[in-house]
Each structure stands twice: as C-alpha cells, then as structure tokens.
Short mmCIF file of C-alpha atoms in Angstrom, two decimals:
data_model
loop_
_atom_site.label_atom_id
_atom_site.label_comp_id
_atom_site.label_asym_id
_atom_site.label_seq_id
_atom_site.Cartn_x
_atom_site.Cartn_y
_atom_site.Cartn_z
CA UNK A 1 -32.95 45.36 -195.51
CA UNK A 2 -31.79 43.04 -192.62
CA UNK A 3 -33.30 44.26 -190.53
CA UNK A 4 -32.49 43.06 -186.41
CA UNK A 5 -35.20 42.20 -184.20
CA UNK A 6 -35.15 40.80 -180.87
CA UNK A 7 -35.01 36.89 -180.84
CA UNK A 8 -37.08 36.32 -178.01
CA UNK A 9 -40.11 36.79 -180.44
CA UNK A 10 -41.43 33.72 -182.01
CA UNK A 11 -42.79 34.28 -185.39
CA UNK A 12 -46.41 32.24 -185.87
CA UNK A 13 -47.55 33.24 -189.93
CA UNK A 14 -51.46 33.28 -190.04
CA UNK A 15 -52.49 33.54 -194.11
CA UNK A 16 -54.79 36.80 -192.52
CA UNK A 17 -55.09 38.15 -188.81
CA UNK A 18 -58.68 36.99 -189.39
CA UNK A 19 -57.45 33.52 -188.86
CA UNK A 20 -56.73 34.45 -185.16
CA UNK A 21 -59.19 32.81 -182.15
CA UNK A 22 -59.65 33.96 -178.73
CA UNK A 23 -58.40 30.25 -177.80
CA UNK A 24 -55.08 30.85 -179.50
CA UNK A 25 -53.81 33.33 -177.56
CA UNK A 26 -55.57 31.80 -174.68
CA UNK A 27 -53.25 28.62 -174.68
CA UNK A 28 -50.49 30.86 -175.55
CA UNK A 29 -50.83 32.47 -172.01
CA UNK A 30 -51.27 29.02 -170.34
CA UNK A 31 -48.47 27.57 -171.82
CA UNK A 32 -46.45 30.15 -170.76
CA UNK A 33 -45.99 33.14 -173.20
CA UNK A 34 -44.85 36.22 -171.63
CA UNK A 35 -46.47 38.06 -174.16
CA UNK A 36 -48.56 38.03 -177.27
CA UNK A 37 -49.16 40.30 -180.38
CA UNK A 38 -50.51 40.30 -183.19
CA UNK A 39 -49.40 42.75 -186.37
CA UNK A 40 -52.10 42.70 -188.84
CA UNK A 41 -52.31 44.77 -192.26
CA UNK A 42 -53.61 48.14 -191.96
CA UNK A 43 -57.27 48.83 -191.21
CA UNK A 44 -59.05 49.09 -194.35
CA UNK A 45 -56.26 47.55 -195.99
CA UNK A 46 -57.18 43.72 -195.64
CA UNK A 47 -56.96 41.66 -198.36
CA UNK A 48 -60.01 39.67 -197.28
CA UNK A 49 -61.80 42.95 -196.24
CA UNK A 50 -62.21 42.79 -192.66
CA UNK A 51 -59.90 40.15 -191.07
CA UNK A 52 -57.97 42.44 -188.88
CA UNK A 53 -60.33 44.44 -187.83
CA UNK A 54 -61.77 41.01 -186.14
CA UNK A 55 -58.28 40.31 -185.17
CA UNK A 56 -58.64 44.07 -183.35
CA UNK A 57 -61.45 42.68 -181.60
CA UNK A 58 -60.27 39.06 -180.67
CA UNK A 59 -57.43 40.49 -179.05
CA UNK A 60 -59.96 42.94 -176.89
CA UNK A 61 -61.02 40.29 -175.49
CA UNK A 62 -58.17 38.64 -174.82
CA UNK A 63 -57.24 41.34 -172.93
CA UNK A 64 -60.52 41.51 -170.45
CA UNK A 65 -60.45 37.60 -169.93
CA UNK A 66 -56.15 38.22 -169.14
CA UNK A 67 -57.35 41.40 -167.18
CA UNK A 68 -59.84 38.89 -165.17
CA UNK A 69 -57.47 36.08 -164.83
CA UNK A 70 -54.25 38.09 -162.79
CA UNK A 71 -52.22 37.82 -165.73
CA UNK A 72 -52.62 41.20 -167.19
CA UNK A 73 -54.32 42.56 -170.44
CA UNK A 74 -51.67 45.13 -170.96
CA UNK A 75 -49.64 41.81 -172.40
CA UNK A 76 -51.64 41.29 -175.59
CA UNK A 77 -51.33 44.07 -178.50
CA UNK A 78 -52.60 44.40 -181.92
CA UNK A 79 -50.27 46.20 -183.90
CA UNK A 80 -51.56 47.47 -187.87
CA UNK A 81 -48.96 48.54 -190.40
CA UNK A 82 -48.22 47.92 -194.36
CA UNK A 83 -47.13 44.43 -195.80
CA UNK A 84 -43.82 46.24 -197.00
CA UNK A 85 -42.97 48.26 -193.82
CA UNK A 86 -40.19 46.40 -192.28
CA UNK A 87 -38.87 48.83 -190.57
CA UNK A 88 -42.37 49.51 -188.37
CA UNK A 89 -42.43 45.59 -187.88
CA UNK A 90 -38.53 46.21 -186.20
CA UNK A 91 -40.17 48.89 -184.10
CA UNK A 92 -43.22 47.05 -183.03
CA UNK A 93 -41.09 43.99 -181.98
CA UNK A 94 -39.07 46.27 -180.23
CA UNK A 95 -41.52 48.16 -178.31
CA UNK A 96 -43.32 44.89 -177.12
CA UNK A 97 -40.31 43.30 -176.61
CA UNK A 98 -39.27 46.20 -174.15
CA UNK A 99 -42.66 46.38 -172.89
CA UNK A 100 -42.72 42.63 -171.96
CA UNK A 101 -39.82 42.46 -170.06
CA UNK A 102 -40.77 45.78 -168.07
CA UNK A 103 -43.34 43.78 -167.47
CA UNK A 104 -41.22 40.44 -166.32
CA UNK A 105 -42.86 37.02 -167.01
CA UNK A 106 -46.11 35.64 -167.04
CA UNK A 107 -47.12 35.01 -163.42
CA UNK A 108 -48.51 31.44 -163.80
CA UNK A 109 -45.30 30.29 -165.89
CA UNK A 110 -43.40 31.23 -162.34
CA UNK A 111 -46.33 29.49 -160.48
CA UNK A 112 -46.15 26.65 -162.65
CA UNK A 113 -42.11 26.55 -162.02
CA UNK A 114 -41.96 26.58 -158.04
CA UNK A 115 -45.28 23.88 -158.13
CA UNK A 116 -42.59 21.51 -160.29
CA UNK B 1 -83.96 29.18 -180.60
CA UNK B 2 -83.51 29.14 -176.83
CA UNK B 3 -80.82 32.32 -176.68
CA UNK B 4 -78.40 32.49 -173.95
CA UNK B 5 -75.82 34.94 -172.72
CA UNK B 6 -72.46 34.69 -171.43
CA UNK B 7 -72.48 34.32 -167.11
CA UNK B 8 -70.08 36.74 -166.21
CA UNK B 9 -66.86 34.26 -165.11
CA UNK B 10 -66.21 35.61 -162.17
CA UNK B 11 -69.78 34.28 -160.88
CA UNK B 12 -68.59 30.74 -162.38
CA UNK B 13 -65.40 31.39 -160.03
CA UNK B 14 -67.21 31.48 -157.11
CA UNK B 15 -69.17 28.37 -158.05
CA UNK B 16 -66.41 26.28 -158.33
CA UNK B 17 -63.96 28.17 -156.17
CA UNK B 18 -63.11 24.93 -153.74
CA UNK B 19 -63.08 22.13 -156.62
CA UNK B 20 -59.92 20.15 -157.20
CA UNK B 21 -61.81 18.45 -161.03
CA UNK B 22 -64.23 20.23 -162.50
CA UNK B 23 -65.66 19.69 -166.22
CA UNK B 24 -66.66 22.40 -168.71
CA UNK B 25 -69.92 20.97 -170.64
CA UNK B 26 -71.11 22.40 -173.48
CA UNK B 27 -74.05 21.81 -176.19
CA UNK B 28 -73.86 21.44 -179.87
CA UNK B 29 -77.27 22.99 -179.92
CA UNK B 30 -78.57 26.37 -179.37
CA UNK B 31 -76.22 27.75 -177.09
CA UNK B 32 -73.82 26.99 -179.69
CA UNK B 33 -75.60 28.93 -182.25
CA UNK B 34 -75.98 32.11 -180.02
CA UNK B 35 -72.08 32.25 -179.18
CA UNK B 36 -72.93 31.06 -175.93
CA UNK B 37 -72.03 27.67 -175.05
CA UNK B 38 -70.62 25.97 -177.66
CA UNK B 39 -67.16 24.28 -177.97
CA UNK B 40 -65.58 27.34 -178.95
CA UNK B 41 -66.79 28.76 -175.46
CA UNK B 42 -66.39 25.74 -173.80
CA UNK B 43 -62.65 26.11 -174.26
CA UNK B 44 -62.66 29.44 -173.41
CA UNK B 45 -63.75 29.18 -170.12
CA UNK B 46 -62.24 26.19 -169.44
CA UNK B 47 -59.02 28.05 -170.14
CA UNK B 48 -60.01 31.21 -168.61
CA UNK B 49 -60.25 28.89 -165.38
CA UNK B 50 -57.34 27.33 -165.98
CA UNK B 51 -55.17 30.53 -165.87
CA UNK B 52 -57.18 31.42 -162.54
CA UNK B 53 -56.45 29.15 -160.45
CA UNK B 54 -52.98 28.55 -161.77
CA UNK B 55 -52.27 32.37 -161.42
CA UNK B 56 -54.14 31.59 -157.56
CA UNK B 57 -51.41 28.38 -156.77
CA UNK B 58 -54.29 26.63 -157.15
CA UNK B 59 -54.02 23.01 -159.02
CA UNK B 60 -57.06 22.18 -160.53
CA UNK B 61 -57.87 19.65 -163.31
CA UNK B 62 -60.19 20.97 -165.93
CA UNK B 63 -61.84 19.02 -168.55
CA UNK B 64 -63.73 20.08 -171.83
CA UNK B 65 -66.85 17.77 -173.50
CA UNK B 66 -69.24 19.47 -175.79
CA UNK B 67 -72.34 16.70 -175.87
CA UNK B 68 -74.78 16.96 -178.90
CA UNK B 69 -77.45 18.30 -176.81
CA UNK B 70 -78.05 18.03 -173.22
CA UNK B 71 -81.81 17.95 -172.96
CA UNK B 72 -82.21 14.11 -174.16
CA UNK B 73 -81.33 11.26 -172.37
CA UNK B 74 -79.06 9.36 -174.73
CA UNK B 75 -76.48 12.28 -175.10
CA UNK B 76 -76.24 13.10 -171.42
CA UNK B 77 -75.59 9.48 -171.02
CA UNK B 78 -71.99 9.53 -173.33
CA UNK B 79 -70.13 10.95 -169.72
CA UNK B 80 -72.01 8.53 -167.41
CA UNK B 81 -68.81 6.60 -167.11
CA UNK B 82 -67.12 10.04 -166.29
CA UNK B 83 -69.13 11.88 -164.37
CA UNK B 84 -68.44 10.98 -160.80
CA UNK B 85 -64.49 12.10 -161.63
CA UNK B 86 -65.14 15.20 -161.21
CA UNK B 87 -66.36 17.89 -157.86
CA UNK B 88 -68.19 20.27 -160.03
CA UNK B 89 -69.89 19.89 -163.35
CA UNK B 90 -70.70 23.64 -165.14
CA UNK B 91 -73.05 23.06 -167.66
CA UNK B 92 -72.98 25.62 -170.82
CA UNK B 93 -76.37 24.32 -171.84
CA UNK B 94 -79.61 26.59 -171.13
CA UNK B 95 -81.25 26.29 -167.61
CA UNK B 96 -83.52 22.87 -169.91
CA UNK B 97 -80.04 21.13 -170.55
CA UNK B 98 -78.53 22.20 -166.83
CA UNK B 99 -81.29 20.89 -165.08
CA UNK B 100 -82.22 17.72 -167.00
CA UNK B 101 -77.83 17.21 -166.23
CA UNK B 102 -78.85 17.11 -162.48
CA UNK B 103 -81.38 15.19 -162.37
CA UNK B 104 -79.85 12.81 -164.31
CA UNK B 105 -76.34 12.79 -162.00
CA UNK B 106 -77.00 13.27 -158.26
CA UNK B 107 -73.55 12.75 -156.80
CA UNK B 108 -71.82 16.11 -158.76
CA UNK B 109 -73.05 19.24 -158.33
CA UNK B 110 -73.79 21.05 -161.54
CA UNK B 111 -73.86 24.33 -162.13
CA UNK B 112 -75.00 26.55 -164.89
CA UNK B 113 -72.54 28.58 -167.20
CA UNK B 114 -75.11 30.69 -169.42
CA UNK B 115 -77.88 32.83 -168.46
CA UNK B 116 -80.90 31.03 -170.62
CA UNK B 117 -83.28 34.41 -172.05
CA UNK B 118 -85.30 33.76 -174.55
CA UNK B 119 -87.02 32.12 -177.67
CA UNK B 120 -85.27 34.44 -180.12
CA UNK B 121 -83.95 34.71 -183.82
CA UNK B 122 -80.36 35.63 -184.82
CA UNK B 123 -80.89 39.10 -186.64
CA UNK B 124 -76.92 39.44 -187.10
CA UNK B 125 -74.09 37.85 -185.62
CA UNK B 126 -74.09 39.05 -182.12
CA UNK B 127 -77.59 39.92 -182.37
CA UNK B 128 -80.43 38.08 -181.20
CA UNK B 129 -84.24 38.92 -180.46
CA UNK B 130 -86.84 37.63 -178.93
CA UNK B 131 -89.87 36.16 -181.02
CA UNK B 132 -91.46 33.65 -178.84
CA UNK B 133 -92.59 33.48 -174.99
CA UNK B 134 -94.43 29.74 -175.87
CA UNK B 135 -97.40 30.43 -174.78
CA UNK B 136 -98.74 27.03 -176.28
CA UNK B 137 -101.89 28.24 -177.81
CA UNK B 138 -100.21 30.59 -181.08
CA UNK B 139 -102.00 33.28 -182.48
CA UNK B 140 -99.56 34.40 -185.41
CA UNK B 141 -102.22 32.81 -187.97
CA UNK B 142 -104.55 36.15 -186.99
CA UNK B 143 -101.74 38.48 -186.57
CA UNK B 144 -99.89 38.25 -189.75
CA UNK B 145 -97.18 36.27 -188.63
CA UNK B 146 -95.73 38.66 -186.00
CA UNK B 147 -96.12 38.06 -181.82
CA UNK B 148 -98.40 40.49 -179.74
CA UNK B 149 -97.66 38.23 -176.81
CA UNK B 150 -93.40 37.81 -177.35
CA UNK B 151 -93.07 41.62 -179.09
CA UNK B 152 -95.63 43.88 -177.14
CA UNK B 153 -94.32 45.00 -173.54
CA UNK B 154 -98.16 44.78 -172.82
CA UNK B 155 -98.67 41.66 -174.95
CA UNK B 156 -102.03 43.11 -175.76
CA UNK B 157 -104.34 41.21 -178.11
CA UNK B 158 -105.95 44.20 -179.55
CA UNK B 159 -103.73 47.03 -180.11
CA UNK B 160 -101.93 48.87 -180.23
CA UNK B 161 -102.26 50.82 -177.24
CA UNK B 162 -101.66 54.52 -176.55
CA UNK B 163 -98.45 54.64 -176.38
CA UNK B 164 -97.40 53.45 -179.54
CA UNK B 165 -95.60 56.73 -181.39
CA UNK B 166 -94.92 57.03 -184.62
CA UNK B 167 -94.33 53.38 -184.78
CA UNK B 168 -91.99 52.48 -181.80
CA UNK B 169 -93.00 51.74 -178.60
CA UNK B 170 -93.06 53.95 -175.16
CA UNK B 171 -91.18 51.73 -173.13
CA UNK B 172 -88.30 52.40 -175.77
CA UNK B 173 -87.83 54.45 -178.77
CA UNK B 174 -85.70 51.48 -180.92
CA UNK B 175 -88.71 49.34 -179.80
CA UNK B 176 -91.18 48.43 -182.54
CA UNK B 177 -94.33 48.30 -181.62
CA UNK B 178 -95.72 45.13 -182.32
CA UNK B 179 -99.26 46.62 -183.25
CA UNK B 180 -97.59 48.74 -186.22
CA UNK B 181 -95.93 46.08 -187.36
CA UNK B 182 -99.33 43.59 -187.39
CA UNK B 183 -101.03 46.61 -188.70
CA UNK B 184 -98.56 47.29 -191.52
CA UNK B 185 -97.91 43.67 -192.93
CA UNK B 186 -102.03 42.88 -192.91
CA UNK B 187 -101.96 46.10 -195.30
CA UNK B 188 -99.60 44.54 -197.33
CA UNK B 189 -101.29 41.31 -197.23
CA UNK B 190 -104.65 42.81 -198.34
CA UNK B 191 -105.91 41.82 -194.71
CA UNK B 192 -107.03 44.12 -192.95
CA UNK B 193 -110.51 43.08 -192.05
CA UNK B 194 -108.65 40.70 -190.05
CA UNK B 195 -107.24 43.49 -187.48
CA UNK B 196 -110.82 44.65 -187.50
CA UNK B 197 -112.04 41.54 -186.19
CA UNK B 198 -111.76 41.64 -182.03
CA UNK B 199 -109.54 39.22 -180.39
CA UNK B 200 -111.55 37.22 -177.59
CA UNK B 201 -109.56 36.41 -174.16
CA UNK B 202 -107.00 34.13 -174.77
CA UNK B 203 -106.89 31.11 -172.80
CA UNK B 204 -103.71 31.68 -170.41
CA UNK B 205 -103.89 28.16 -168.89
CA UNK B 206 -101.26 26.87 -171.98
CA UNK B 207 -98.71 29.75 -170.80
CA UNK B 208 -96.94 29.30 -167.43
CA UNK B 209 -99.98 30.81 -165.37
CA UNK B 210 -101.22 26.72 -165.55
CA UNK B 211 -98.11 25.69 -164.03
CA UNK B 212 -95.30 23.44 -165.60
CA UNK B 213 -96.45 22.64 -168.69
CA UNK B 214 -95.93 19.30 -170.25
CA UNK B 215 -97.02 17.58 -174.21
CA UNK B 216 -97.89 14.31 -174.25
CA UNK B 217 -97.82 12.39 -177.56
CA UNK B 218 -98.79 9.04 -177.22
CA UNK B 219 -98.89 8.74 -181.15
CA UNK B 220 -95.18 8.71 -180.89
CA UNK B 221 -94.31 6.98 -177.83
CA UNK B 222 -92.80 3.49 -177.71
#
C-alpha cells in the first residue's frame, strides 16, 4: 500500500496493547511528548482476549491524572481497528496528528525550555 | 490484609505544595497488594507530581523508594542515610507504616499517601472487603467461620436482627447479612445446635474500647 503518515509520530511496537502501563505514558508526558496514543486491535478481537480493553482503561486514566496535572487529557487516545486496516491506521495518525498540533505542545516541555 | 485506597492527589498537592525534595515511599506489603501503594503507585504519583509542579514553574526534586515494609524497624532504617535530604516524606504505607516512619525520623515531616480502611480480603482485582475489625478476642470458632462483629452493621452476637430481608441486610440491599450467612453454612456443617446456643457478652476490653492495644510475647523476645 504505502501508505503516508505524518513523521512526527514515533512508532513504539507493544507484542499486545495489554502490555501498556499507566507509567508509560506517564514518562512519555514528562519527557516531553506532545501527545500519546495508543491503536489497539479491535474490541473483542484480542488475540490474548482482553488486552486492549485494559489498554482502553489504562489510557482513562491517563487522561484524569493529565486532566489533574494542567497538561490536558484530551492528549491521550485509544484508537481500535483491524491488524490489516492500514488505511484506518493513516487516518488515526492523521487525526491525532492534526489534533495535537491544534493543540500546540505539551506545556511543561515549554516550561522545561525557558527554565534551561 | 490492611486495605487501603488511593488519597485523592490533589490532597497530596497541598501537603507538599511548598517542598523543594520530597520522596515518594512506598511498601512491598499490603498496600501493594490492594493497588494502593506499591511501586507501581509509587511511580505514579511521583510522576503525577512531577508533571505538577513542572506544568506550575515549579522545580522540585522527587524521589521514588519502595521499602519491604514500613512497620519494622530494620526496613525503615535502609533510608536513614537519606532521609534528612529531603522537606517532605509521603508515605504510601497504611496509617501503621506512616506513623511508625515519624516516629522513627523527627526532622522530615511525613505525610500519608493512602487512606488505611480495613482488615479485608481481595474478592477480585479491584475488589476488596472487609472481614476483620481485630477485636482480639475471635469468635469465628462459634460462628462458622464468618464475622458478626467485621460483617454485621450491628455486629450483633445473636442474630440476626429484624431487619435482615430475604438474606441481605437493611442498611443495604447488596449487603449480606452476616446472620444468614452464619445461619446457612452451620446448616451445611450439620451445626446448628451451635446457633441455638446463646452468645454471652463479649468482653470489649480486647477491641479499641480498652484503649491502644498492645501483645506482648516474651516467649519470643531477645
């Protein structure tokens, strides 16, 4: 297909969503990421039964705890589609991608830029 | 298990709101167990703190240890050589491991990170109930294994009262009543002359209403 997506999204392969911890996309957001997501297999659909749908819920709270800390939950998004569906994957980059820099970077990345 | 619950952070904030150093301590113990105030957690809130006062312009230094347990002497004393670096010291242990923490290091403030509840069992992950209210003189030999005094809102002796319905209790219809449930496993233990048998008053001076309690075994001291 070869298919185009933006570059400013880093790639990090997990074997499973389920493999996901709060504290990941924690230190993502302290080190700087202007955004996070995380595209899992479709509910129902996971190959280990129910690791996305604890991805789903990992990623909730990620949100509250971003919500809490100023930074903003609306930058962490689980996205579900097929293994095979490369053009939904294009979409999904896209959207967040758009999304993110409506957005405009993480606040403590600028904080921690003017402190240095 | 002592079961604790998350402090809501924003609480923690104001704790520690004017600290420059601060350390995140956890407990491999109990809290751990009950989601609480483990490692996993500890690094949570460390970072959740982190991103606070960063997203404030605030620079703060923020530490993570998770100690074995914090209720015995020689674990809390693996950060003695640490614990005057920091202003503020939030303990993730229950209010046991918190408090033994300050008495133990006078010169930081320490402050507690969990909401300590009860004696409880994990049912399911992310469920836990309470079993015990250690009342230090246990009756569960007579009762068939199950609490009056931890699982009756009345903690009545000889029950079950009249407003047990069908089963669950008044104060709450997901309640069990405690009676039905000493009622039904003596019939299934072939017991129940034992619930005819009246329970005498139970002496209270073991629970809290004698003060602090305290066991002394001077079989096992050194």
């Amino acid at each position: 297909m070869r298919l185009q997506y933006p570059a400013n999204v880093k790639i990090i392969r997990l074997p499973c969503t389920g493999k996901i911890d709060l504290i990941h996309i924690l230190r993502a957001f302290e080190k700087g990421a202007d955004g996070v997501y995380v595209v899992g297999c479709l509910e129902g659909g996971c190959h280990y039964i129910g690791g996305n749908l604890r991805a789903r819920k990992r990623v909730e709270q990620a949100r509250k705890i971003l919500d809490l800390t100023g930074i903003g939950g609306e930058r962490v998004q689980m996205y579900n589609l097929s293994a095979s569906d490369g053009p939904l994957f294009v979409q999904y980059a896209i959207e967040m991608n758009e999304k993110i820099l409506e957005l405009g970077p993480n606040p403590i990345k600028l904080k921690k830029d003017a402190a240095a | 298990m002592i079961v604790a619950d998350k402090k809501p952070v924003e609480e923690i904030i104001d704790y520690v709101t004017d600290c420059k150093n601060i350390l995140v301590l956890g407990c491999n113990e109990c809290v751990t167990v009950c989601e609480a105030g483990g490692k996993k957690e500890v690094e949570v809130l460390a970072s959740t703190l982190r991103m606070c006062f960063l997203n404030q312009g605030t620079e703060v230094s923020i530490d993570e240890i998770t100690l074995e347990r914090q209720c015995d002497h020689e674990y809390l004393e693996e950060i003695r050589d640490v614990a005057d670096r920091y202003d503020a010291i939030i303990s993730l242990a229950c209010g046991v491991g918190v408090q033994f923490m300050a008495e133990k290091y006078h010169s930081v403030p320490i402050y507690p990170g969990v909401n300590t509840c009860f004696l409880g069992a994990t049912e399911k992950r992310g469920l836990w109930t309470e079993r015990c209210q250690a009342c230090g003189n246990c009756m569960l030999a007579i009762t068939g294994g199950i609490c009056p005094v931890s699982r009756c809102a009345k903690r009545i002796l000889n029950g079950p009262c009249g407003g047990s319905s069908n089963g669950k209790c008044e104060i709450n219809k997901d309640l069990d009543c405690a009676w039905q449930l000493i009622i039904d496993r003596l019939k299934a233990l072939d017991r129940l002359e034992d619930y005819e048998k009246i329970c005498s008053i139970k002496d209270w001076s073991t629970d809290r209403a004698g003060g602090p309690r305290k066991v002394v075994r001077e079989d096992v001291q050194s």
